[in-house]
mmCIF file with all atom_site columns, C-alpha atoms in Angstrom:
data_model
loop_
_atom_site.group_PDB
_atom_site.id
_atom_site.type_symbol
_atom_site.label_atom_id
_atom_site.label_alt_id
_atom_site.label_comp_id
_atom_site.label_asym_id
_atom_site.label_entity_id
_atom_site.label_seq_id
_atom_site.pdbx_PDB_ins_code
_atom_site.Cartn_x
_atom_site.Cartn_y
_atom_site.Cartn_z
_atom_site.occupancy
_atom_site.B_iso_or_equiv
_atom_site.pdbx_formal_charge
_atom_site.auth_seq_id
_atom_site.auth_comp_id
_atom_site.auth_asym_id
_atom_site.auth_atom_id
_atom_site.pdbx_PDB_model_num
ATOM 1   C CA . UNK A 1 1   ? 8.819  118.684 114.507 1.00 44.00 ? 1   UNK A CA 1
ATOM 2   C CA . UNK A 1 2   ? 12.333 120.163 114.865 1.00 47.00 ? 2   UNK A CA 1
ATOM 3   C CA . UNK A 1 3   ? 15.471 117.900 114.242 1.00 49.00 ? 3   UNK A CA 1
ATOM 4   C CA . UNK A 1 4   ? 18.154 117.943 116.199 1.00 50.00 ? 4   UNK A CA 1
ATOM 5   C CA . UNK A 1 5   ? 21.926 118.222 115.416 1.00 51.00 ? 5   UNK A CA 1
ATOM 6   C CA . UNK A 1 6   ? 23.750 116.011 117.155 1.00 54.00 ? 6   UNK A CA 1
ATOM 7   C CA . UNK A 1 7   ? 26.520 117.743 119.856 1.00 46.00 ? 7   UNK A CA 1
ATOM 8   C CA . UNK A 1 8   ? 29.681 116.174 117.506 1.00 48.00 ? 8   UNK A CA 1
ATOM 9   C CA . UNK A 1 9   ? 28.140 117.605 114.226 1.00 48.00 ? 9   UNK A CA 1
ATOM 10  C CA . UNK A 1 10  ? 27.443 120.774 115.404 1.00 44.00 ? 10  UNK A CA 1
ATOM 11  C CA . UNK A 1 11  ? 30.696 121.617 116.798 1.00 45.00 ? 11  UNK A CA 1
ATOM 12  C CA . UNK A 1 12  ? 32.078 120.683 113.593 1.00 46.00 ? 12  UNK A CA 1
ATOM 13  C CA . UNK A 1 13  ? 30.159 122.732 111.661 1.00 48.00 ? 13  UNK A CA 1
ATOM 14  C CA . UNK A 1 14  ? 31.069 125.902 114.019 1.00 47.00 ? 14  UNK A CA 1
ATOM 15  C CA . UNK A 1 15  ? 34.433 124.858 113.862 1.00 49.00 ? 15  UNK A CA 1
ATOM 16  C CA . UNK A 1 16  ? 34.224 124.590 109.381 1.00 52.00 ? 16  UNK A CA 1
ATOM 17  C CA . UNK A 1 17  ? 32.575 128.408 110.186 1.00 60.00 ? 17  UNK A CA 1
ATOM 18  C CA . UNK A 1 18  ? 35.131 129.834 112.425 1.00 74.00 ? 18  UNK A CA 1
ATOM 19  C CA . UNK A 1 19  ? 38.002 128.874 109.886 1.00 82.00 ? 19  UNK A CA 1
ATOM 20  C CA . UNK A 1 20  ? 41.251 126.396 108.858 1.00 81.00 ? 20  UNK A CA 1
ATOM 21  C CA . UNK A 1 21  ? 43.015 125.811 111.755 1.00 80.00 ? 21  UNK A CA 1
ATOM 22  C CA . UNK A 1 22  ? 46.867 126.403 112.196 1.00 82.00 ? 22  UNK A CA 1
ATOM 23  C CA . UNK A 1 23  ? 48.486 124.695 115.000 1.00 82.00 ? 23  UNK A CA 1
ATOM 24  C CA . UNK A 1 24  ? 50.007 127.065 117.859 1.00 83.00 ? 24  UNK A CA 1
ATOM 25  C CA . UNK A 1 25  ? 53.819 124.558 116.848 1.00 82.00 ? 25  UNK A CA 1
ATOM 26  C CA . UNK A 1 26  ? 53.605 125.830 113.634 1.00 85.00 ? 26  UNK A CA 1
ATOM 27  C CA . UNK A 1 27  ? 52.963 129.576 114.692 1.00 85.00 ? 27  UNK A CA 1
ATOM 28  C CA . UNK A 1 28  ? 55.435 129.474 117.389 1.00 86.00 ? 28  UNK A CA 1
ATOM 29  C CA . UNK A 1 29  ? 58.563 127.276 116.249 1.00 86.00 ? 29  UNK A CA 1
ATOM 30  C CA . UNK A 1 30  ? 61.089 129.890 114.838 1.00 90.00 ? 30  UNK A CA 1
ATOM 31  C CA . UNK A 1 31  ? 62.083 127.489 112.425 1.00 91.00 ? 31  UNK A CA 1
ATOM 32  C CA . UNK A 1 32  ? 58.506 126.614 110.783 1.00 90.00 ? 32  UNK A CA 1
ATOM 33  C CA . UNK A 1 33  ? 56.657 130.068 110.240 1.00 89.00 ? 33  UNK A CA 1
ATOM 34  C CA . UNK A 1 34  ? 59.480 132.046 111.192 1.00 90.00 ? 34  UNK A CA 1
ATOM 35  C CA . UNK A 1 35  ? 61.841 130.927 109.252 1.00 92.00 ? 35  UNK A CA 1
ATOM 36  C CA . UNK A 1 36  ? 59.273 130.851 106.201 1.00 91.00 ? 36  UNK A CA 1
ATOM 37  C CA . UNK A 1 37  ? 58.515 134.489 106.885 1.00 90.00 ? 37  UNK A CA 1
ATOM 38  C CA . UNK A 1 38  ? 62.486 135.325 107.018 1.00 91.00 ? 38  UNK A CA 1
ATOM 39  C CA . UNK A 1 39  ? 63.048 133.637 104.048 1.00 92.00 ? 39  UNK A CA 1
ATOM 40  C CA . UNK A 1 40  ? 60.004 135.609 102.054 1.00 90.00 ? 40  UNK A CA 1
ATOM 41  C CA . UNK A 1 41  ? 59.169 131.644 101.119 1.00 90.00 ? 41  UNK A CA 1
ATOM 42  C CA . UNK A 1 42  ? 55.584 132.614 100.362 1.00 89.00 ? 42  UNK A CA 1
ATOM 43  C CA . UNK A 1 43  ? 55.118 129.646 97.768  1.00 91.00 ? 43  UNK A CA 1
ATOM 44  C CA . UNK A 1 44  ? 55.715 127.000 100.531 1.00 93.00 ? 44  UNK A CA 1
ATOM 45  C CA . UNK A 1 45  ? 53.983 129.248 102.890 1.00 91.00 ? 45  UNK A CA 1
ATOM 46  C CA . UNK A 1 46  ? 51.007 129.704 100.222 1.00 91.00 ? 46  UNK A CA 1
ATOM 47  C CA . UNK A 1 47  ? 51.007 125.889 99.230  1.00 93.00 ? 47  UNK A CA 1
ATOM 48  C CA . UNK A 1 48  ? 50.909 124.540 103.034 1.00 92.00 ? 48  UNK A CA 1
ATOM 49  C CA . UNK A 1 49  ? 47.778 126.832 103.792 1.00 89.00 ? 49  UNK A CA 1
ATOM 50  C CA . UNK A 1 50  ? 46.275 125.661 100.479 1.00 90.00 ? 50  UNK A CA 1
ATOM 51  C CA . UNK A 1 51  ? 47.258 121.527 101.220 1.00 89.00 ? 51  UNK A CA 1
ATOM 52  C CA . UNK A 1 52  ? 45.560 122.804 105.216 1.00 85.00 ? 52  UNK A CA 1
ATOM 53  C CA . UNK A 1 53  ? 41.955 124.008 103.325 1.00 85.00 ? 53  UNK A CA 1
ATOM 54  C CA . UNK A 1 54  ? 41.777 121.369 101.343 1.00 82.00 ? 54  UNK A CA 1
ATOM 55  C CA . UNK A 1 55  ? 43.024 118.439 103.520 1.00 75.00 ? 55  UNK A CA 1
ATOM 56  C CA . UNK A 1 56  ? 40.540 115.562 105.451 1.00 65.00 ? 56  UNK A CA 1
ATOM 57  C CA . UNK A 1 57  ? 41.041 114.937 108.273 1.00 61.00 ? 57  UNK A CA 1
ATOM 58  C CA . UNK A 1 58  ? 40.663 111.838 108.781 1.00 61.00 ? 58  UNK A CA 1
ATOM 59  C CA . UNK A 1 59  ? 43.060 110.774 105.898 1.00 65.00 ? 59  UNK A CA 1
ATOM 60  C CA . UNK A 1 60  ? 46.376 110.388 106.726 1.00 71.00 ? 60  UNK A CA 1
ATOM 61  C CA . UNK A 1 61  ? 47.415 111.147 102.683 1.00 81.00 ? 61  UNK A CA 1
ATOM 62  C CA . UNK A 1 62  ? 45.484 112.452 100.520 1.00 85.00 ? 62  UNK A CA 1
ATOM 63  C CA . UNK A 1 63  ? 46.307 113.065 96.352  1.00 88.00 ? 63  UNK A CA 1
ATOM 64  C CA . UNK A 1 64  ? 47.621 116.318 95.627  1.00 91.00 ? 64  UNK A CA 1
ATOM 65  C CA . UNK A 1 65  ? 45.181 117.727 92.400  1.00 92.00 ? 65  UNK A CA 1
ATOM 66  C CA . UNK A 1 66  ? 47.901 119.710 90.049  1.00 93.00 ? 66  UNK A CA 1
ATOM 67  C CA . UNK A 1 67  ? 45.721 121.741 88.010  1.00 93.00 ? 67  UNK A CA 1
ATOM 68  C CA . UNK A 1 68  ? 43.276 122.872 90.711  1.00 93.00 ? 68  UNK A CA 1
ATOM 69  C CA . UNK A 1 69  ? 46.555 123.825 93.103  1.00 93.00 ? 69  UNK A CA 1
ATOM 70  C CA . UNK A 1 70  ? 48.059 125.700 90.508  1.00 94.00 ? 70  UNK A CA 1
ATOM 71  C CA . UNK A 1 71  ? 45.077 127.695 90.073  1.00 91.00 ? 71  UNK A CA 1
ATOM 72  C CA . UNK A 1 72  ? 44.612 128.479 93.806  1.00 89.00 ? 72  UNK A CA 1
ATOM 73  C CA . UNK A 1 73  ? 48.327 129.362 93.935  1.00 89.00 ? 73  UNK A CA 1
ATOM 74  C CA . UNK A 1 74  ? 47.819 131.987 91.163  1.00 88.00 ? 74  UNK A CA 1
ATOM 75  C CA . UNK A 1 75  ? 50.118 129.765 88.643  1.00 91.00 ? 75  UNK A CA 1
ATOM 76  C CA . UNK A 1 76  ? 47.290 128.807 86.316  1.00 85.00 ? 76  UNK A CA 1
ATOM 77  C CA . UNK A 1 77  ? 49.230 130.319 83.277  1.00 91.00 ? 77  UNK A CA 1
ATOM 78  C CA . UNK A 1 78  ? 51.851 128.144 83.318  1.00 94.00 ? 78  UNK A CA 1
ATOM 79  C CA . UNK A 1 79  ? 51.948 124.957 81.418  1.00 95.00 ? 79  UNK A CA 1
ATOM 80  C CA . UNK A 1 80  ? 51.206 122.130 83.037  1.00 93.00 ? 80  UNK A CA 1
ATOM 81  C CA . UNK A 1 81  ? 54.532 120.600 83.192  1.00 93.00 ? 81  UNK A CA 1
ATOM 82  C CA . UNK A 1 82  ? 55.901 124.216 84.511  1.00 94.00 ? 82  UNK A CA 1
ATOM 83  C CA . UNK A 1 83  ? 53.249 124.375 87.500  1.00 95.00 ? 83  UNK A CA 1
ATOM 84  C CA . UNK A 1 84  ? 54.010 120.642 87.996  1.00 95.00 ? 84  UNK A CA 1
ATOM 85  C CA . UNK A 1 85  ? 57.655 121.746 88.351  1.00 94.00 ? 85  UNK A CA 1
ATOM 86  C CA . UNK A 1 86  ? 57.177 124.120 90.450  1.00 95.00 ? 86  UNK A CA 1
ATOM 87  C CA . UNK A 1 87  ? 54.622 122.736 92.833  1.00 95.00 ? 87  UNK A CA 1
ATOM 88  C CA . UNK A 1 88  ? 56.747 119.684 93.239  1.00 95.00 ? 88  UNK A CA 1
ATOM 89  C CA . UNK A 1 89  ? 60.161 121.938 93.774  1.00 95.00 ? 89  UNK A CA 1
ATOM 90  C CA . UNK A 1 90  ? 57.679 123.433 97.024  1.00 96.00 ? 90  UNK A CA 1
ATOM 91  C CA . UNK A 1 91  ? 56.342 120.269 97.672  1.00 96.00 ? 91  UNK A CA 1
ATOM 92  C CA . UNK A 1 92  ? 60.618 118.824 98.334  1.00 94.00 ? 92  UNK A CA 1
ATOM 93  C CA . UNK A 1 93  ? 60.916 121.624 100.805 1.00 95.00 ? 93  UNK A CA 1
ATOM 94  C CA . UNK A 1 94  ? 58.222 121.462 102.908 1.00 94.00 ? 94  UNK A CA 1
ATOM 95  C CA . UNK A 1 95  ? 58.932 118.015 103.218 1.00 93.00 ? 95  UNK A CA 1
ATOM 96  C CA . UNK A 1 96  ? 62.761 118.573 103.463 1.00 93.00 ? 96  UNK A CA 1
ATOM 97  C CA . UNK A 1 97  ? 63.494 122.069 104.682 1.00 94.00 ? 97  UNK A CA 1
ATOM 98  C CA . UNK A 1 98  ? 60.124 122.049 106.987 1.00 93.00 ? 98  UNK A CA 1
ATOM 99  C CA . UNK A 1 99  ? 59.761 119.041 107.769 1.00 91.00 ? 99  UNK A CA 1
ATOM 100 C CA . UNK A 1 100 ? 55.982 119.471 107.398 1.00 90.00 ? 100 UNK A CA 1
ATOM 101 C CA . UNK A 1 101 ? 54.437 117.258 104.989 1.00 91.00 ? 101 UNK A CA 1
ATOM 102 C CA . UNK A 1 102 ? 55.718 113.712 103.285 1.00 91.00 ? 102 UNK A CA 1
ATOM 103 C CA . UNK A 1 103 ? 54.909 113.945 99.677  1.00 91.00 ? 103 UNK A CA 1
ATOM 104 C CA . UNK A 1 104 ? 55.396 111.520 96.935  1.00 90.00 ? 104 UNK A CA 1
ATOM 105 C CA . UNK A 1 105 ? 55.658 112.734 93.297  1.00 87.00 ? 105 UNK A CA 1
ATOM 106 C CA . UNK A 1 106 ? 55.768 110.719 90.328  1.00 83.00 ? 106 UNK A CA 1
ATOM 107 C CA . UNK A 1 107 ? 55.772 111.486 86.857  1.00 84.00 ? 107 UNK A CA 1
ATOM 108 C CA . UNK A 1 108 ? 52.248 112.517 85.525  1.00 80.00 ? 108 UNK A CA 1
ATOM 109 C CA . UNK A 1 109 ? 50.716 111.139 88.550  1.00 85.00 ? 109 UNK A CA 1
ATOM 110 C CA . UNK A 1 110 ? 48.767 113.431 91.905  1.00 86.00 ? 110 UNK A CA 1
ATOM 111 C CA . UNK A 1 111 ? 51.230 113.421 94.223  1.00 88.00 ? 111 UNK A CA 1
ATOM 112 C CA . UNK A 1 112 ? 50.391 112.230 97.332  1.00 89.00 ? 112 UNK A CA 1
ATOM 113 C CA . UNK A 1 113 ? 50.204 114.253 100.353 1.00 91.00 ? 113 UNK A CA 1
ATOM 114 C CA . UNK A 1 114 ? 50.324 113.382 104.468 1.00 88.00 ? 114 UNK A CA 1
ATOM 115 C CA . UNK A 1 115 ? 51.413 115.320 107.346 1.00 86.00 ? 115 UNK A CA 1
ATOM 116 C CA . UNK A 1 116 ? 53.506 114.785 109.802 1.00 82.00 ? 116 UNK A CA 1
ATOM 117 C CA . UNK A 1 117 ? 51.990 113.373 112.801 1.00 68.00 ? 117 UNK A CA 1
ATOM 118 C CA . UNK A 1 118 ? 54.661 115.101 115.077 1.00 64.00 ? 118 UNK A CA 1
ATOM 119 C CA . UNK A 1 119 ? 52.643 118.516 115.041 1.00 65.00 ? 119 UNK A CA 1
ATOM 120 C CA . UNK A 1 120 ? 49.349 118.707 116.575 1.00 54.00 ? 120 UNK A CA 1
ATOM 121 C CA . UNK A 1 121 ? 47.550 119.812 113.430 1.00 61.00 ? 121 UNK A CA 1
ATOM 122 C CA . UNK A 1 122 ? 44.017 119.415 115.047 1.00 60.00 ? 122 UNK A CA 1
ATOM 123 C CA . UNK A 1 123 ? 45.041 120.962 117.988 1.00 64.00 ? 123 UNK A CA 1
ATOM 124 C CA . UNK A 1 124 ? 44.699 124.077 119.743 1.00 71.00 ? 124 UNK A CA 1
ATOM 125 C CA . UNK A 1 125 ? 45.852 127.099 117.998 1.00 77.00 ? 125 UNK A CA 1
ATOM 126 C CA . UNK A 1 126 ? 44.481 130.402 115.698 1.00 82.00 ? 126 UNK A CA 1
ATOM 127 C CA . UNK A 1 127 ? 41.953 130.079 112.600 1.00 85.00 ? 127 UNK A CA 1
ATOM 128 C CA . UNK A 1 128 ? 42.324 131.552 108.844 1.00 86.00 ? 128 UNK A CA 1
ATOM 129 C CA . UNK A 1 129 ? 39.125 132.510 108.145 1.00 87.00 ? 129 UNK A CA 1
ATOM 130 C CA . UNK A 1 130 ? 37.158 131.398 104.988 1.00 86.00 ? 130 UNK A CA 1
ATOM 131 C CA . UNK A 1 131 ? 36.986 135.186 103.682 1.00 88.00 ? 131 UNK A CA 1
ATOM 132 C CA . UNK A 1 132 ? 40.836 134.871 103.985 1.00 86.00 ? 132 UNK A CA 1
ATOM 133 C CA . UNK A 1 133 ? 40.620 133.228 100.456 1.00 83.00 ? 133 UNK A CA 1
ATOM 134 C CA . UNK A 1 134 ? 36.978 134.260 99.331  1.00 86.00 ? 134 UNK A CA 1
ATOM 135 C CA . UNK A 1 135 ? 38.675 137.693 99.339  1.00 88.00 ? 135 UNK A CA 1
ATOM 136 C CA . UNK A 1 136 ? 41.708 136.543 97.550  1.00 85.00 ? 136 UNK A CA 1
ATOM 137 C CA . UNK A 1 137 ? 44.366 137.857 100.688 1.00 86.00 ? 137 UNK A CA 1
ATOM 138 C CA . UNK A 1 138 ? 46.123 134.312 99.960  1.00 82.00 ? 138 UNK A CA 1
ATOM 139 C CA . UNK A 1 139 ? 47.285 136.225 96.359  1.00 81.00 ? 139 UNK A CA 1
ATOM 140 C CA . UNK A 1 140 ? 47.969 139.099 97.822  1.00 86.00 ? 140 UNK A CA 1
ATOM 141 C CA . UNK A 1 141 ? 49.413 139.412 100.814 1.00 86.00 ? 141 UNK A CA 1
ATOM 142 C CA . UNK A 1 142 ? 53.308 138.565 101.757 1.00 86.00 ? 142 UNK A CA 1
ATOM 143 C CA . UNK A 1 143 ? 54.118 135.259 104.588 1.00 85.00 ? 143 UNK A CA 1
ATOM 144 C CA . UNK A 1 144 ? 54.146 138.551 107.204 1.00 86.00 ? 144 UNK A CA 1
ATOM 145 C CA . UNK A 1 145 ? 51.274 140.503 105.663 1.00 87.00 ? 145 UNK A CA 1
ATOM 146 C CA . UNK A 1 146 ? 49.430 136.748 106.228 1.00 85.00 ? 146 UNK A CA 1
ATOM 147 C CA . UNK A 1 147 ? 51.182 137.216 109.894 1.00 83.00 ? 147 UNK A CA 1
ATOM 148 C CA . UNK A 1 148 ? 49.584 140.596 110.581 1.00 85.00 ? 148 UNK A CA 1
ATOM 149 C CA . UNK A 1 149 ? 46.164 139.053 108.869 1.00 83.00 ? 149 UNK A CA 1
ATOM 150 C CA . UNK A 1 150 ? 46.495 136.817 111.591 1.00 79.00 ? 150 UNK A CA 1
ATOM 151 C CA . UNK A 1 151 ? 46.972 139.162 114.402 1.00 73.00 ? 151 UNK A CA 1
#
């Protein structure tokens, strides 16, 4: 006898295929991924598509894993307290400058992690695919060679 998927979990699983989303706000609004790509900020740019993969979402804030970002992010050979530093500096402006996430840091704690509600981030927009970082284009490529990726 042949199971069935049901119509919610199959769309989800086509949807996990086809890629991370990125909402069309973010791609459009001059002063999210523009400005990041005028401002060569590929760290924030790196870290929100990084916080994207790895968020659920159905948690509205979810802890930030140090060691395992700083390996994604290609910073694995720092000490700890150095990618600490530096993830947290990125973390303060994509909260601040972006006005993307809300993060809460704390000494030797995750930090914790949400997005703003204000953007549509399950929404209608373009896809990253998987291969994007089974590849390794997220340690290669510059905010606009990620841009042309997308195109």
């Amino acid at each position: 006898m042949l199971g069935l998927i049901p119509m919610k979990a199959a769309a989800k699983e086509i949807n996990q295929a086809l890629g991370i989303p990125l909402p069309w706000r973010f791609l459009r609004d001059k002063n999210l991924l523009g400005a990041m790509v005028r401002r060569r900020d590929a760290r924030a740019f790196a870290l929100l598509l990084y916080l994207w993969k790895n968020r659920k979402s159905r948690d509205p804030a979810f802890p930030l894993n140090y060691a395992a970002t700083a390996m994604a992010l290609g910073m694995d050979r720092m000490t700890p307290e150095g990618y600490r530093r530096q993830i947290n500096k990125t973390l303060r402006k994509l909260d601040a400058r972006y006005g993307l996430i809300e993060a809460k840091t704390s000494f030797g704690k995750n930090a914790s992690i949400a997005f703003r509600r204000d953007i549509a981030w399950n929404g209608p927009g373009a896809r990253i695919p998987h291969a994007f970082w089974d590849y390794g284009w997220n340690r290669i490529l510059s905010p606009a060679g990620i841009v042309m990726y997308l195109i």
